[in-house]
CSV table of C-alpha atoms in Angstrom, one decimal:
chain,number,residue,atom,x,y,z
A,19,MET,CA,-16.7,-23.7,174.9
A,20,LYS,CA,-17.0,-20.0,174.4
A,21,PRO,CA,-13.7,-18.0,174.8
A,22,GLU,CA,-13.5,-15.8,177.8
A,23,LEU,CA,-14.4,-12.2,177.1
A,24,PRO,CA,-11.4,-9.9,177.2
A,25,TYR,CA,-10.8,-7.1,179.7
A,26,PHE,CA,-8.7,-4.1,178.9
A,27,GLU,CA,-5.9,-5.4,181.0
A,28,ASP,CA,-5.8,-8.6,178.8
A,29,LEU,CA,-5.0,-6.6,175.6
A,30,ALA,CA,-1.6,-5.9,174.2
A,31,LEU,CA,-0.3,-3.9,171.2
A,32,GLY,CA,0.1,-6.0,168.1
A,33,GLU,CA,-2.4,-8.7,169.3
A,34,SER,CA,-5.3,-9.7,167.1
A,35,PRO,CA,-8.9,-10.7,167.9
A,36,PRO,CA,-9.8,-14.1,166.6
A,37,ASP,CA,-10.5,-13.9,162.8
A,38,LEU,CA,-14.1,-14.1,161.6
A,39,ILE,CA,-14.3,-16.4,158.5
A,40,VAL,CA,-17.4,-16.0,156.4
A,41,GLY,CA,-18.2,-18.0,153.3
A,42,PRO,CA,-18.2,-19.2,150.7
A,43,LEU,CA,-20.7,-16.4,150.0
A,44,THR,CA,-23.0,-17.8,147.3
A,45,THR,CA,-25.6,-16.2,145.1
A,46,ALA,CA,-28.2,-17.3,147.7
A,47,HIS,CA,-26.3,-15.3,150.4
A,48,LEU,CA,-26.1,-12.3,148.2
A,49,MET,CA,-29.8,-12.5,147.3
A,50,ARG,CA,-30.8,-12.9,150.9
A,51,TRP,CA,-28.9,-9.7,151.8
A,52,SER,CA,-30.4,-7.9,148.8
A,53,SER,CA,-33.9,-9.0,149.8
A,54,SER,CA,-33.5,-8.2,153.5
A,55,THR,CA,-32.5,-4.6,152.7
A,56,GLU,CA,-34.6,-4.2,149.5
A,57,ASN,CA,-31.5,-3.4,147.5
A,58,TRP,CA,-32.2,-4.4,143.9
A,59,HIS,CA,-28.9,-3.4,142.3
A,60,LYS,CA,-28.5,-6.0,139.6
A,61,ILE,CA,-24.7,-6.4,139.9
A,62,HIS,CA,-25.4,-8.6,143.0
A,63,TYR,CA,-27.8,-11.1,141.5
A,64,ASP,CA,-28.2,-10.7,137.7
A,65,ARG,CA,-25.0,-12.3,136.2
A,66,PRO,CA,-25.6,-11.4,132.6
A,67,PHE,CA,-26.2,-7.8,133.5
A,68,SER,CA,-23.2,-7.6,135.8
A,69,ILE,CA,-20.8,-9.2,133.3
A,70,GLU,CA,-22.1,-8.1,129.9
A,71,HIS,CA,-23.7,-4.7,130.7
A,72,ASP,CA,-21.5,-3.4,133.6
A,73,LYS,CA,-18.3,-5.2,132.4
A,74,LEU,CA,-17.7,-6.6,135.9
A,75,PRO,CA,-15.9,-9.9,136.5
A,76,ASP,CA,-18.9,-11.6,138.2
A,77,LEU,CA,-21.6,-10.9,140.7
A,78,LEU,CA,-20.2,-8.7,143.4
A,79,ILE,CA,-20.5,-9.0,147.2
A,80,HIS,CA,-22.2,-5.8,148.4
A,81,GLY,CA,-20.1,-3.3,150.2
A,82,SER,CA,-23.1,-2.9,152.6
A,83,PHE,CA,-22.9,-6.6,153.3
A,84,LYS,CA,-19.2,-6.6,154.0
A,85,GLN,CA,-19.4,-3.8,156.5
A,86,GLN,CA,-21.8,-5.9,158.6
A,87,PHE,CA,-19.0,-8.4,159.2
A,88,LEU,CA,-16.6,-5.7,160.4
A,89,PHE,CA,-19.0,-5.0,163.2
A,90,ARG,CA,-19.9,-8.7,163.8
A,91,HIS,CA,-16.2,-9.5,164.2
A,92,LEU,CA,-15.5,-6.9,166.8
A,93,MET,CA,-18.8,-7.4,168.7
A,94,GLY,CA,-18.2,-11.2,168.8
A,95,TRP,CA,-14.8,-10.7,170.3
A,96,LEU,CA,-15.7,-8.2,173.0
A,97,GLY,CA,-19.2,-9.4,173.9
A,98,ALA,CA,-20.7,-7.7,177.0
A,99,ASN,CA,-17.2,-6.4,178.0
A,100,GLY,CA,-16.9,-3.9,175.3
A,101,TRP,CA,-18.6,-1.5,172.8
A,102,VAL,CA,-17.7,-1.1,169.2
A,103,TRP,CA,-17.7,2.7,169.0
A,104,LYS,CA,-16.1,3.7,165.7
A,105,VAL,CA,-15.5,1.7,162.5
A,106,ASN,CA,-14.0,3.3,159.4
A,107,PHE,CA,-13.3,1.5,156.2
A,108,GLN,CA,-12.6,2.0,152.5
A,109,PHE,CA,-13.8,-0.2,149.7
A,110,ARG,CA,-10.6,-0.5,147.7
A,111,ALA,CA,-11.3,-3.7,145.7
A,112,MET,CA,-14.1,-6.0,144.7
A,113,ASN,CA,-15.1,-9.3,146.3
A,114,LYS,CA,-16.8,-11.7,144.0
A,115,VAL,CA,-19.6,-14.2,144.6
A,116,GLY,CA,-18.2,-17.6,145.8
A,117,GLU,CA,-15.4,-16.0,147.8
A,118,THR,CA,-14.7,-16.8,151.5
A,119,ILE,CA,-13.6,-13.8,153.4
A,120,ARG,CA,-11.4,-13.4,156.5
A,121,VAL,CA,-12.2,-10.5,158.7
A,122,TRP,CA,-9.2,-9.5,160.8
A,123,GLY,CA,-7.9,-6.9,163.2
A,124,ARG,CA,-4.8,-5.9,165.0
A,125,ILE,CA,-4.4,-3.6,168.1
A,126,THR,CA,-2.4,-0.5,167.3
A,127,GLU,CA,-3.0,1.7,170.3
A,128,LEU,CA,-4.3,1.3,173.9
A,129,GLU,CA,-5.6,4.3,175.8
A,130,ARG,CA,-6.7,4.4,179.5
A,131,LYS,CA,-9.8,6.5,180.1
A,132,ALA,CA,-11.7,7.1,183.4
A,133,ASP,CA,-14.4,4.5,183.1
A,134,TYR,CA,-13.0,2.1,180.4
A,135,GLY,CA,-10.1,1.7,178.1
A,136,LEU,CA,-10.0,2.4,174.4
A,137,ALA,CA,-8.4,0.0,171.9
A,138,HIS,CA,-7.6,1.2,168.5
A,139,LEU,CA,-7.3,-1.4,165.8
A,140,GLU,CA,-6.3,-1.8,162.2
A,141,ILE,CA,-9.0,-3.9,160.5
A,142,GLY,CA,-9.7,-5.4,157.1
A,143,ILE,CA,-11.2,-8.0,154.9
A,144,GLU,CA,-9.1,-10.5,153.0
A,145,ASN,CA,-10.1,-13.1,150.5
A,146,GLU,CA,-8.5,-16.5,149.9
A,147,ALA,CA,-6.1,-15.0,147.3
A,148,GLY,CA,-4.8,-12.5,149.9
A,149,LEU,CA,-6.6,-9.5,148.4
A,150,GLN,CA,-7.2,-6.9,151.0
A,151,SER,CA,-10.4,-5.3,149.8
A,152,THR,CA,-11.6,-3.3,152.8
A,153,PRO,CA,-8.9,-1.7,154.9
A,154,GLY,CA,-9.9,0.4,157.8
A,155,SER,CA,-9.6,1.2,161.5
A,156,ALA,CA,-11.8,0.9,164.6
A,157,VAL,CA,-12.0,2.2,168.1
A,158,VAL,CA,-13.6,0.0,170.8
A,159,ALA,CA,-14.2,0.6,174.5
A,160,VAL,CA,-13.2,-2.2,176.8
A,161,ARG,CA,-14.2,-2.7,180.4
A,162,TYR,CA,-11.5,-2.7,183.2
A,163,LYS,CA,-11.3,-5.8,185.4
A,164,ASP,CA,-12.2,-3.8,188.4
A,165,GLY,CA,-14.3,-1.3,186.6
A,166,PRO,CA,-18.0,-0.8,185.9
A,167,PRO,CA,-19.8,-2.3,182.9
A,168,ILE,CA,-19.7,-0.1,179.8
A,169,ALA,CA,-22.6,2.3,180.0
A,170,TYR,CA,-25.5,1.7,177.7
A,171,PRO,CA,-26.3,3.7,175.6
A,172,PHE,CA,-22.7,4.2,175.0
A,173,VAL,CA,-21.2,7.4,176.4
A,174,PRO,CA,-18.0,8.6,174.6
A,175,PRO,CA,-15.0,9.6,176.7
A,176,VAL,CA,-14.8,13.3,177.6
A,177,SER,CA,-11.4,13.9,176.0
B,29,MET,CA,-11.9,18.5,132.4
B,30,SER,CA,-12.7,18.7,136.1
B,31,ARG,CA,-16.4,19.2,137.1
B,32,PHE,CA,-15.4,20.4,140.5
B,33,ASN,CA,-16.3,24.1,140.9
B,34,ASP,CA,-17.8,26.7,143.3
B,35,GLU,CA,-21.3,25.6,142.5
B,36,VAL,CA,-20.6,22.0,143.5
B,37,ARG,CA,-18.7,23.2,146.6
B,38,SER,CA,-21.7,25.4,147.6
B,39,TYR,CA,-23.6,22.2,148.5
B,40,VAL,CA,-21.4,21.6,151.6
B,41,GLY,CA,-23.5,22.2,154.7
B,42,ARG,CA,-26.9,21.7,153.0
B,43,SER,CA,-29.2,19.5,155.0
B,44,SER,CA,-32.2,17.3,154.4
B,45,GLU,CA,-35.4,17.5,156.4
B,46,VAL,CA,-35.8,14.9,159.2
B,47,ILE,CA,-37.2,11.8,157.4
B,48,LYS,CA,-39.1,9.1,159.3
B,49,ALA,CA,-38.7,5.5,158.1
B,50,CYS,CA,-41.9,4.1,156.5
B,51,ASP,CA,-42.1,1.3,159.0
B,52,PRO,CA,-41.0,0.9,162.7
B,53,VAL,CA,-38.4,-1.6,163.7
B,54,GLU,CA,-40.2,-4.8,162.9
B,55,LYS,CA,-39.5,-8.1,164.5
B,56,GLY,CA,-39.7,-10.0,161.2
B,57,ALA,CA,-37.5,-7.5,159.4
B,58,VAL,CA,-34.9,-7.8,162.2
B,59,ARG,CA,-34.9,-11.6,162.0
B,60,ARG,CA,-34.5,-11.6,158.2
B,61,TYR,CA,-31.6,-9.0,158.5
B,62,ALA,CA,-29.9,-11.0,161.3
B,63,GLN,CA,-30.2,-14.2,159.3
B,64,ALA,CA,-28.8,-12.5,156.2
B,65,ILE,CA,-25.7,-11.4,158.1
B,66,MET,CA,-25.6,-14.8,159.8
B,67,ASP,CA,-25.7,-13.4,163.3
B,68,ASP,CA,-27.9,-15.5,165.7
B,69,ASP,CA,-27.4,-13.2,168.7
B,70,PRO,CA,-30.5,-13.9,170.8
B,71,SER,CA,-30.8,-10.2,171.6
B,72,TYR,CA,-32.2,-9.8,168.1
B,73,GLY,CA,-35.1,-12.2,169.0
B,74,VAL,CA,-36.5,-12.5,172.4
B,75,GLU,CA,-33.8,-11.6,174.9
B,76,GLY,CA,-32.4,-8.1,175.1
B,77,ILE,CA,-29.5,-6.2,176.6
B,78,GLU,CA,-31.7,-3.2,177.2
B,79,PRO,CA,-33.3,-2.5,180.6
B,80,GLY,CA,-36.5,-4.5,180.8
B,81,GLY,CA,-35.1,-7.0,178.2
B,82,ALA,CA,-36.3,-5.2,175.1
B,83,SER,CA,-35.3,-6.9,171.9
B,84,ILE,CA,-33.0,-5.0,169.7
B,85,ALA,CA,-31.8,-4.8,166.1
B,86,PRO,CA,-28.2,-5.3,164.8
B,87,PRO,CA,-26.1,-2.1,165.0
B,88,LEU,CA,-26.4,-1.0,161.4
B,89,PHE,CA,-30.0,-1.9,160.9
B,90,PRO,CA,-31.3,1.7,161.2
B,91,ALA,CA,-29.3,2.7,158.1
B,92,PHE,CA,-31.2,0.2,156.0
B,93,MET,CA,-34.8,1.1,157.1
B,94,PHE,CA,-35.4,3.9,154.6
B,95,ARG,CA,-37.2,2.1,151.9
B,96,ARG,CA,-39.9,2.9,149.3
B,97,PRO,CA,-43.3,3.5,151.0
B,98,LEU,CA,-46.5,2.2,149.6
B,99,ASN,CA,-48.3,4.3,147.0
B,100,THR,CA,-45.0,5.6,145.5
B,101,PRO,CA,-43.8,4.9,141.9
B,102,ASP,CA,-42.2,1.5,141.4
B,103,PRO,CA,-39.1,1.8,139.3
B,104,LEU,CA,-38.8,-2.0,138.9
B,105,THR,CA,-42.1,-1.9,137.0
B,106,GLU,CA,-41.7,1.4,135.3
B,107,ARG,CA,-38.3,0.5,133.9
B,108,ALA,CA,-38.8,-3.2,133.4
B,109,LEU,CA,-38.0,-3.0,129.7
B,110,ASP,CA,-35.1,-0.6,130.0
B,111,PRO,CA,-31.9,-2.8,129.3
B,112,ASP,CA,-29.7,-0.1,131.0
B,113,PHE,CA,-31.7,0.0,134.2
B,114,ASP,CA,-29.4,-1.3,136.9
B,115,GLY,CA,-31.9,-1.4,139.8
B,116,LEU,CA,-30.0,1.2,141.7
B,117,SER,CA,-32.6,4.0,141.5
B,118,LEU,CA,-34.2,2.4,144.5
B,119,ALA,CA,-31.2,3.3,146.6
B,120,ILE,CA,-31.9,4.8,150.0
B,121,ASN,CA,-33.1,8.3,149.7
B,122,THR,CA,-31.1,10.8,151.9
B,123,GLY,CA,-33.5,13.7,151.1
B,124,LEU,CA,-30.6,15.8,150.0
B,125,PRO,CA,-30.7,17.8,146.7
B,126,ASP,CA,-28.9,16.1,143.8
B,127,LEU,CA,-25.5,17.5,143.1
B,128,PRO,CA,-24.9,19.0,139.7
B,129,LEU,CA,-22.8,16.0,138.7
B,130,HIS,CA,-25.2,14.4,136.3
B,131,GLY,CA,-23.7,11.6,134.2
B,132,MET,CA,-20.8,11.0,136.5
B,133,ALA,CA,-20.5,7.5,137.9
B,134,LEU,CA,-21.1,7.0,141.6
B,135,LEU,CA,-18.9,4.6,143.5
B,136,ASN,CA,-19.2,3.6,147.2
B,137,GLY,CA,-15.8,4.5,148.7
B,138,GLY,CA,-16.5,3.5,152.2
B,139,ALA,CA,-17.8,5.0,155.4
B,140,GLU,CA,-17.0,6.3,158.9
B,141,ILE,CA,-19.5,5.0,161.4
B,142,GLU,CA,-20.1,5.8,165.1
B,143,PHE,CA,-22.4,3.6,167.0
B,144,TYR,CA,-24.2,4.6,170.3
B,145,ARG,CA,-27.3,2.6,170.8
B,146,HIS,CA,-29.3,-0.3,169.2
B,147,ALA,CA,-32.7,0.4,167.8
B,148,ARG,CA,-35.4,-1.4,169.8
B,149,HIS,CA,-38.2,-3.5,168.3
B,150,GLY,CA,-41.3,-1.4,167.7
B,151,GLU,CA,-39.5,1.9,167.8
B,152,TRP,CA,-39.6,4.4,164.9
B,153,VAL,CA,-36.3,5.8,163.4
B,154,THR,CA,-35.6,9.0,161.7
B,155,GLN,CA,-32.6,10.1,159.6
B,156,GLN,CA,-31.3,13.5,158.7
B,157,SER,CA,-28.4,14.0,156.3
B,158,ARG,CA,-26.1,16.8,155.2
B,159,TYR,CA,-23.3,17.2,152.8
B,160,SER,CA,-20.4,17.5,155.3
B,161,ASP,CA,-17.6,17.8,152.7
B,162,ILE,CA,-17.0,17.8,149.0
B,163,TYR,CA,-13.5,18.0,147.5
B,164,GLU,CA,-11.5,16.9,144.5
B,165,ARG,CA,-8.7,14.4,144.5
B,166,GLN,CA,-6.4,13.3,141.7
B,167,SER,CA,-6.2,9.6,140.9
B,168,SER,CA,-4.4,7.4,138.4
B,169,LYS,CA,-7.6,7.6,136.3
B,170,GLY,CA,-7.9,11.3,136.5
B,171,PRO,CA,-9.7,13.7,138.8
B,172,MET,CA,-12.4,12.5,141.1
B,173,ILE,CA,-14.8,14.2,143.4
B,174,ILE,CA,-15.2,12.9,146.9
B,175,VAL,CA,-18.6,13.6,148.5
B,176,VAL,CA,-19.0,13.0,152.2
B,177,THR,CA,-22.6,12.7,153.4
B,178,GLU,CA,-23.2,12.6,157.2
B,179,THR,CA,-26.4,11.0,158.3
B,180,MET,CA,-27.7,10.9,161.9
B,181,TYR,CA,-30.1,8.1,162.8
B,182,ARG,CA,-32.3,8.7,165.9
B,183,ASN,CA,-35.3,7.2,167.5
B,184,THR,CA,-38.3,9.4,167.9
B,185,ASP,CA,-37.2,10.4,171.4
B,186,GLY,CA,-34.2,12.0,169.7
B,187,ASP,CA,-31.7,9.5,171.1
B,188,LEU,CA,-28.7,9.1,168.7
B,189,LEU,CA,-28.4,5.6,167.4
B,190,LEU,CA,-25.8,5.9,164.7
B,191,CYS,CA,-23.8,8.5,162.8
B,192,VAL,CA,-22.7,7.4,159.3
B,193,ARG,CA,-20.3,9.5,157.2
B,194,GLN,CA,-20.7,7.9,153.8
B,195,ILE,CA,-17.9,8.5,151.3
B,196,ASN,CA,-18.9,8.5,147.7
B,197,ILE,CA,-16.6,8.9,144.7
B,198,ARG,CA,-17.9,10.6,141.6
B,199,ARG,CA,-15.9,10.4,138.3
């Protein structure tokens, strides 16, 4: 059964959306992403090049691939009741092929606006060893229980 | 010695032309992209959230549409025998002039993304980039130059889809 979509009134500081678990991410997953975006950087599919030439520990999961999951995580949580407006992140550490990643978030601020509420979140990606590779933040718009649907295309708050 | 100087800083504010992607938003390309990110949202196929039920692409799809057109040089073939070729020269072209930082490594430091609207199947997308900031920061490994490139992705009606501020590290 699908979880009920949250309204702004359901949110509380310190609470977390359900984690998104992705993986293990194999060479096939990495190659599929490379191919779909025509990204031929060898460090994602050519192991001898990655290790022997570029002196990396293994094939690396693309940063461009990881950022997709930051959006998927928040969009899956909010569904039609919200809009993922801003996502900021830093690539601080490498994730290697074969890892399973946990995409997480935590609400740090709640703001009421005229037509919807804004939830600010701390977000990140963690591997099985607890390495936080991609810390960041996000701002999402969330519908009020007695409010209108979020306008589409998204209209940012006035102030 | 630091490579950060007035010449490098003078690139702040320089913009590219408006560049049109070589293909429109294609149904098959959207399917492959959605399957690659393991997101089976039906809106990416036949049902849509747009008025009239138009099918759409995942939020970041427009940022990956700027690929090598037909009848342009193929670096994979041209550099097939170069043992140092890392494949990266096919990276998405922003249309901005190269910074005078030749020989310095380029690392993807992250991004700041604002999302306003999905690209629809069949629609054409443009991008326009500018150097929005360039500054130096000290790290444990010495000085590094932070280059922030802002790119606006729009459909051909001018509707803003995405704004991406890409943060690259040069050292």
